Amino acid sequence: MNVADSELVGGILRDHGYGFTGNLGDADIVLVNTCAIRENAEQRVYGRLGLFNRQKKKNPALVIGVLGCMAERLRTNLVDREKLVDLVVGPDEYRKLPALLSRALEGEKGVAVRLSRVEHYDDIEPLRTEGILAWVSVMRGCDKFCTFCVVPFTRGRERSRPRRSLVDEVARLADRGYKEVTLLGQNVNSYRDGDEDFADLMRDVAAVDRSLRVRFTTSHPEDMSVKLIEVIATTENICKHVHLPVQSGSDRILGRMNRTYSVDQYRRLVRRIRSAMPEVSLTTDIISGFPSEAPVDHEMTMDLLREIEFDGAYTFKYSPRENTKAWAMVDDVPEEEKGMRVMQIAELQHATTLKQNRNLIGTVERVLVEGPSKKTETDYTGRTDRNRTVVFPRTHEGRGDYVDIRIERANSATLFGRRIGEARP
Ligand code: SAH
Ligand code: SF4
């Protein structure tokens, strides 16, 4: 989501004549896009600002700006008290950036952090440089108010972009040679445009070009409709991967989190998804150490993971966020205990994914080539429809081609194999 927002900001600045450099020493302006979801994300931003301020000592004219979710929360700290930055701009105020930047270059500080009920930047073409994979924000904000989560406060109310213009944007991406689009939203499946819902949008986006893979993230269990499951299951180029954050396996904790479903409802939803798509890849998010989470609640989460056998799980230590309802609850699970629980969940998940990956040895997977692998220039890397990373010896195909790979080896993060023949979906 932040990559997509940075591309949006890039688009606005490009339209106003700004150029870009990857070299800090050459820059007149440096902008850092921030995330406020957990404390450690914020700590990293402070680290980065320290680095930029050292650069400012060498070049006092350098303008430093903070964008995104930390803006509202930390504006007074950052601009007035710590004097670390010249500019603070929240996620709904990016249109003001060019004006604020010209003033900042004259030495004037600027702050714009108001949230909007309507801003969705529908008319702005993001500055995309990736070439093959594209992120398309279809809605912004969130109205769910889970008690741990700062998103409704930092990104404001839910609003969706018109379906027509999204379909046009995806058509332009396909024309430019993009091969995969990921539809993005904090709660992507609560997308609405008049009578049309997210399932309608997915169907229309997938119809733009059948050689284009379509993904989406993140979906809230409450809005995972039967219709949406049907559309994913029956549309060939919609990837069979559903990221469905469960957060906890304990009904008591889910209630205190205001997640609006019970473990049993979640379980039934998984059953419905798997019966429509037996091969689906299911991934999830877990928070460990939410206020009052007892060892028995943690065990319930472990049991749920054993039962469902997710294809992957992201686990986070609970991090108290100002303004949220949980901020008022006592953060009573000790840091060390949170760490232990996260580790146990990660180990359990690791074993499950390893088992699933090993089961794929001998099968043939269609892979979209993303480019040279990180470790060796002689290998390529790409992903399967179900979002598994595959590494294989370089073929004559290039980035953006589909290749059929027979899987020969696997660890819990990666599949390894070799090409059996060129193929297109
Ligand atoms: N809208 C998505 C989640 C977006 S935030 C959903 O509802 O499923 C991504 C993940 O960050 C969440 O699923 C949650 O697991 C984690 N997260 C959010 N707030 C957190 C907090 N205060 N502490 C720890 N993890 C948190
Ligand atoms: Fe945060 Fe997701 Fe809950 Fe919205 S639905 S409040 S983004 S966790």
XYZ file of C-alpha atoms and ligand atoms in Angstrom:
459
model
C 0.000 0.000 0.000
C 2.832 2.374 0.759
C 4.569 1.519 -2.499
C 1.319 2.388 -4.286
C 1.033 5.663 -2.361
C 4.651 6.546 -3.128
C 3.948 5.964 -6.824
C 0.965 8.279 -6.517
C 3.116 11.001 -4.974
C 5.689 10.365 -7.709
C 2.935 10.897 -10.292
C 1.887 14.220 -8.757
C 5.484 15.461 -8.625
C 6.254 14.253 -12.169
C 3.194 16.200 -13.406
C 4.694 19.304 -11.786
C 8.060 18.943 -13.445
C 10.058 17.298 -10.665
C 12.741 14.731 -11.477
C 13.886 11.780 -9.401
C 17.225 10.489 -8.182
C 18.234 7.397 -6.273
C 21.236 9.242 -4.889
C 20.703 11.208 -1.668
C 23.702 13.435 -2.392
C 22.046 14.710 -5.598
C 18.638 15.463 -4.083
C 17.199 18.911 -3.283
C 14.210 17.297 -1.609
C 13.885 14.024 0.247
C 10.480 12.627 1.139
C 9.890 9.639 3.380
C 6.590 7.812 3.205
C 5.673 6.454 6.633
C 3.618 3.695 8.219
C 2.107 3.946 11.711
C 0.662 0.461 12.030
C 3.149 -0.659 14.707
C 5.704 1.054 16.898
C 8.716 -0.517 15.152
C 7.616 0.928 11.793
C 7.767 4.367 13.401
C 11.170 3.699 14.934
C 12.572 2.958 11.503
C 11.337 6.319 10.245
C 13.185 8.103 13.048
C 16.324 6.225 12.071
C 15.935 7.349 8.481
C 15.294 10.967 9.475
C 18.561 10.943 11.416
C 20.382 9.940 8.255
C 18.693 12.689 6.210
C 19.541 15.291 8.824
C 23.211 14.386 8.636
C 22.936 15.037 4.909
C 21.285 18.390 5.673
C 24.364 19.426 7.637
C 26.307 19.072 4.377
C 23.586 20.703 2.295
C 21.526 23.146 4.424
C 19.132 23.841 1.514
C 17.908 20.216 1.532
C 14.145 19.974 2.151
C 13.075 16.980 4.256
C 9.433 15.908 4.214
C 7.428 13.218 5.997
C 4.421 11.759 4.166
C 1.786 9.218 5.096
C 0.292 7.776 8.238
C 2.732 9.142 10.820
C 2.040 12.674 9.635
C -1.014 13.529 11.694
C 0.293 11.835 14.819
C 3.737 13.331 14.873
C 3.442 16.672 13.127
C 4.067 18.818 16.170
C 6.875 16.600 17.351
C 8.580 16.492 14.000
C 8.255 20.107 12.909
C 8.178 22.143 16.121
C 9.860 20.212 18.853
C 12.510 18.125 17.177
C 12.919 20.315 14.074
C 13.698 17.199 12.091
C 11.587 18.036 9.056
C 10.408 20.939 6.906
C 7.223 19.379 5.660
C 4.561 16.996 6.960
C 1.844 15.823 4.581
C -0.870 13.268 5.428
C -2.299 10.623 3.070
C -5.241 12.721 1.852
C -3.301 15.939 1.169
C -0.826 14.910 -1.513
C -2.340 17.310 -4.055
C -0.952 20.139 -1.940
C 2.592 18.814 -2.166
C 3.772 20.876 -5.157
C 2.635 24.141 -3.557
C 4.072 23.178 -0.168
C 7.340 22.137 -1.768
C 7.834 25.419 -3.599
C 7.356 27.243 -0.313
C 9.624 24.824 1.528
C 12.367 25.457 -1.024
C 12.058 29.140 -0.004
C 12.560 28.131 3.602
C 8.972 28.015 4.823
C 7.751 25.035 6.899
C 4.526 23.338 5.852
C 1.959 21.030 7.440
C -1.106 19.502 5.743
C -2.668 16.591 7.557
C -6.423 16.859 7.128
C -8.282 13.645 6.224
C -10.921 13.650 3.531
C -14.146 11.713 2.978
C -13.860 11.890 -0.786
C -10.221 12.043 -1.904
C -9.224 8.962 -3.865
C -6.829 10.475 -6.441
C -8.782 8.854 -9.224
C -7.441 11.217 -11.905
C -3.761 10.806 -11.046
C -1.612 8.375 -13.008
C 0.898 6.913 -10.535
C 4.578 6.973 -11.485
C 5.099 3.263 -12.047
C 8.558 1.957 -12.894
C 8.305 -1.735 -12.069
C 7.162 -2.771 -15.561
C 5.502 -6.143 -14.869
C 3.697 -5.995 -11.531
C 1.349 -3.110 -10.776
C -0.485 -2.051 -7.644
C -3.821 -0.338 -8.109
C -5.513 1.291 -5.113
C -9.246 0.790 -5.487
C -10.385 2.190 -2.172
C -8.892 4.183 0.700
C -9.503 4.282 4.436
C -11.335 1.894 6.729
C -14.592 1.998 8.715
C -14.131 -1.215 10.685
C -12.489 0.161 13.823
C -10.813 -2.988 15.101
C -9.822 -1.954 18.596
C -6.056 -2.420 18.042
C -5.828 -0.620 14.741
C -4.769 2.918 13.940
C -5.746 2.823 10.247
C -9.204 4.436 10.621
C -7.477 7.324 12.437
C -4.518 7.781 10.123
C -6.242 7.080 6.791
C -9.807 8.121 7.532
C -13.174 6.912 6.257
C -13.713 4.365 3.531
C -14.164 5.610 -0.039
C -13.961 3.794 -3.374
C -12.828 4.833 -6.829
C -15.280 4.535 -9.739
C -15.239 1.116 -11.372
C -15.141 2.523 -14.901
C -11.928 4.413 -14.323
C -10.287 1.420 -12.605
C -11.062 -0.795 -15.566
C -9.601 1.875 -17.903
C -6.457 2.117 -15.790
C -5.959 -1.649 -15.897
C -6.476 -1.623 -19.686
C -3.706 0.985 -20.007
C -1.437 -1.156 -17.821
C -2.075 -4.209 -19.994
C -1.266 -2.129 -23.093
C 2.014 -1.094 -21.545
C 2.965 -4.734 -20.995
C 2.096 -5.207 -17.315
C 1.356 -8.850 -16.477
C -0.028 -8.753 -12.967
C -2.213 -6.244 -11.138
C -2.945 -6.308 -7.436
C -6.086 -4.456 -6.399
C -5.383 -2.772 -3.091
C -7.389 -1.510 -0.170
C -7.268 -1.738 3.620
C -10.523 -3.579 3.248
C -10.572 -4.197 -0.419
C -13.675 -6.356 -0.418
C -15.871 -3.658 1.055
C -15.329 -1.774 -2.239
C -18.550 -0.217 -3.596
C -19.507 1.821 -6.614
C -23.284 2.334 -6.593
C -24.825 -1.117 -6.898
C -21.551 -2.718 -7.940
C -19.422 -4.490 -5.356
C -15.882 -5.850 -5.242
C -16.858 -9.085 -6.981
C -18.198 -7.055 -9.942
C -14.992 -5.019 -10.039
C -12.800 -8.146 -9.996
C -14.813 -9.744 -12.779
C -14.527 -6.631 -14.958
C -10.825 -6.082 -14.283
C -10.059 -9.732 -15.092
C -11.972 -9.433 -18.384
C -9.668 -6.641 -19.586
C -6.989 -9.101 -20.684
C -6.965 -12.813 -19.888
C -3.164 -12.966 -19.896
C -3.099 -10.506 -17.004
C -3.005 -12.018 -13.536
C -5.288 -10.348 -11.029
C -4.670 -10.389 -7.273
C -6.181 -8.477 -4.374
C -5.358 -7.628 -0.794
C -6.448 -7.313 2.024
C -9.833 -8.851 2.572
C -11.760 -8.708 5.824
C -13.612 -11.954 6.639
C -16.864 -10.050 7.173
C -16.976 -8.896 3.536
C -15.881 -12.164 1.912
C -19.167 -12.806 0.100
C -20.334 -16.006 -1.583
C -20.457 -14.002 -4.816
C -16.821 -12.938 -4.479
C -15.693 -16.524 -3.791
C -17.623 -17.617 -6.888
C -15.962 -14.966 -9.074
C -12.459 -15.895 -7.859
C -13.151 -19.604 -8.313
C -14.583 -19.331 -11.816
C -12.308 -16.691 -13.376
C -9.184 -18.274 -14.740
C -6.856 -15.288 -14.486
C -7.838 -14.323 -10.946
C -5.138 -15.882 -8.774
C -6.297 -18.532 -6.358
C -4.821 -16.873 -3.315
C -6.833 -15.337 -0.511
C -5.189 -13.366 2.279
C -7.720 -13.517 5.088
C -6.459 -12.133 8.403
C -7.931 -14.010 11.373
C -5.876 -12.224 14.120
C -6.707 -14.752 16.863
C -8.133 -18.224 17.435
C -9.956 -17.195 20.626
C -13.537 -15.904 20.494
C -12.988 -13.878 23.639
C -10.038 -12.045 22.083
C -11.787 -11.614 18.727
C -14.680 -9.983 20.596
C -12.358 -7.576 22.388
C -10.695 -6.820 19.058
C -14.093 -5.984 17.503
C -13.371 -8.311 14.601
C -17.130 -9.014 14.019
C -16.750 -12.782 13.464
C -16.312 -15.827 15.664
C -13.736 -18.562 15.153
C -16.533 -20.813 13.983
C -17.745 -18.306 11.405
C -14.180 -17.952 10.154
C -13.864 -21.731 9.965
C -17.073 -21.989 7.923
C -15.810 -19.274 5.596
C -12.585 -21.197 5.009
C -14.621 -24.308 4.295
C -16.712 -22.404 1.745
C -13.596 -21.023 0.040
C -11.886 -24.397 -0.074
C -14.924 -26.220 -1.379
C -15.164 -23.715 -4.243
C -11.378 -23.864 -4.839
C -9.739 -26.975 -3.377
C -6.287 -25.787 -4.474
C -6.564 -22.283 -3.030
C -3.694 -20.760 -1.106
C -4.836 -19.217 2.148
C -2.697 -16.836 4.167
C -3.437 -14.902 7.335
C -2.315 -12.332 9.903
C -2.072 -13.017 13.645
C -1.567 -10.597 16.521
C 0.113 -12.091 19.594
C -0.203 -10.639 23.050
C -3.331 -8.530 22.647
C -4.414 -7.158 26.082
C -5.563 -9.977 28.384
C -4.485 -12.726 25.959
C -3.873 -15.712 28.253
C -1.865 -18.855 27.475
C -5.163 -20.615 26.788
C -6.094 -18.028 24.121
C -2.691 -18.450 22.524
C -3.202 -22.235 22.480
C -6.512 -21.713 20.686
C -4.694 -19.724 18.008
C -2.103 -22.511 17.682
C -4.925 -25.084 17.411
C -6.625 -23.065 14.691
C -3.376 -22.889 12.720
C -2.955 -26.659 13.039
C -6.519 -27.226 11.962
C -6.644 -24.847 8.998
C -3.070 -25.344 7.808
C -2.633 -21.925 6.240
C -0.171 -21.523 3.385
C 1.434 -18.651 5.252
C 0.923 -16.479 8.328
C 2.307 -13.079 9.283
C 2.544 -12.776 13.041
C 2.902 -9.491 14.885
C 3.496 -8.615 18.508
C 0.633 -6.452 19.703
C 1.729 -2.833 19.651
C -0.450 -0.261 21.483
C -1.487 2.633 19.218
C -2.726 5.967 20.474
C -6.409 6.861 19.828
C -7.476 3.234 19.427
C -9.874 1.587 21.892
C -7.238 -0.937 22.911
C -4.943 1.943 23.913
C -7.130 2.228 27.032
C -6.755 -1.478 27.828
C -3.836 -2.646 29.916
C -1.001 -3.917 27.724
C -0.505 -6.768 30.192
C 1.296 -9.442 28.192
C 5.020 -8.979 28.869
C 7.178 -8.199 25.830
C 9.141 -11.410 26.306
C 5.966 -13.496 26.395
C 4.714 -11.812 23.214
C 8.013 -12.696 21.571
C 7.715 -16.346 22.679
C 4.189 -16.631 21.322
C 5.163 -15.058 18.001
C 8.058 -17.497 17.749
C 5.878 -20.532 18.480
C 3.385 -19.470 15.837
C 6.135 -18.813 13.314
C 7.702 -22.237 13.948
C 4.385 -24.006 13.601
C 3.616 -22.156 10.378
C 7.103 -22.812 9.060
C 6.579 -26.558 9.465
C 3.188 -26.424 7.749
C 4.492 -24.425 4.774
C 7.493 -26.727 4.443
C 5.209 -29.749 4.338
C 2.979 -28.098 1.711
C 5.953 -27.033 -0.400
C 7.457 -30.526 -0.306
C 4.141 -31.911 -1.508
C 4.628 -29.826 -4.653
C 7.849 -31.647 -5.599
C 7.259 -33.384 -8.927
C 4.362 -31.121 -9.944
C 4.492 -28.507 -12.717
C 3.823 -24.887 -11.796
C 3.198 -21.979 -14.166
C 5.499 -19.142 -13.132
C 5.469 -15.479 -14.143
C 9.146 -14.527 -14.536
C 10.014 -11.483 -12.437
C 13.740 -11.335 -13.191
C 17.133 -12.572 -11.961
C 17.059 -14.173 -8.515
C 18.594 -12.259 -5.635
C 21.279 -14.837 -4.951
C 22.600 -15.815 -8.367
C 22.542 -14.049 -11.715
C 22.246 -17.392 -13.476
C 18.834 -18.075 -11.894
C 15.460 -16.477 -12.426
C 12.774 -15.921 -9.862
C 9.035 -15.676 -10.245
C 5.777 -16.575 -8.541
C 3.021 -19.104 -9.094
C -0.663 -18.311 -9.275
C -0.835 -19.295 -5.587
C 1.888 -16.788 -4.798
C 4.760 -19.186 -4.109
C 8.243 -18.052 -5.078
C 10.041 -20.316 -7.562
C 13.741 -20.150 -8.465
C 15.019 -21.888 -11.616
C 17.946 -21.741 -14.048
C 17.633 -18.857 -16.525
C 15.663 -19.697 -19.663
C 15.503 -17.836 -22.967
C 12.274 -16.212 -21.782
C 12.504 -12.895 -20.000
C 10.776 -10.797 -17.396
C 7.029 -10.893 -17.886
C 6.902 -14.280 -19.648
C 5.143 -17.340 -18.295
C 7.215 -20.522 -17.920
C 6.185 -24.020 -16.804
C 8.551 -25.272 -14.142
C 8.798 -28.779 -12.741
C 9.443 -28.516 -9.005
C 12.463 -30.507 -7.816
C 13.287 -29.131 -4.353
C 11.629 -27.019 -1.712
C 12.247 -25.228 1.529
C 9.645 -23.287 3.497
C 10.200 -20.062 1.575
C 11.043 -21.139 -1.963
C 10.428 -23.824 -4.571
C 13.269 -24.804 -6.918
C 12.903 -26.479 -10.298
C 13.520 -26.286 -14.027
C 11.615 -25.373 -17.153
C 9.619 -27.937 -19.081
C 8.400 -25.628 -21.843
C 7.253 -22.164 -22.678
C 3.610 -21.475 -22.013
C 1.086 -18.702 -21.894
C -2.161 -18.816 -19.962
N -7.305 -4.384 6.894
C -6.598 -5.573 7.170
C -5.334 -5.372 7.971
C -4.468 -4.221 7.698
S -3.166 -3.962 8.855
C -7.530 -6.504 7.941
O -8.381 -6.077 8.636
O -7.357 -7.681 7.892
C -2.165 -5.388 8.596
C -1.987 -6.234 9.821
O -1.235 -5.552 10.799
C -3.268 -6.612 10.531
O -3.923 -7.702 9.934
C -2.791 -6.944 11.928
O -2.459 -8.306 12.050
C -1.527 -6.094 12.078
N -1.736 -5.005 13.034
C -2.559 -3.950 12.903
N -2.519 -3.175 14.009
C -1.636 -3.764 14.864
C -1.163 -3.456 16.173
N -1.590 -2.382 16.838
N -0.254 -4.285 16.739
C 0.180 -5.384 16.074
N -0.231 -5.718 14.847
C -1.145 -4.934 14.236
Fe -7.418 -1.950 10.745
Fe -8.056 -3.846 8.981
Fe -9.492 -3.550 11.217
Fe -9.616 -1.687 9.285
S -10.305 -3.848 9.176
S -9.473 -1.316 11.478
S -7.505 -1.722 8.561
S -7.316 -4.172 11.041
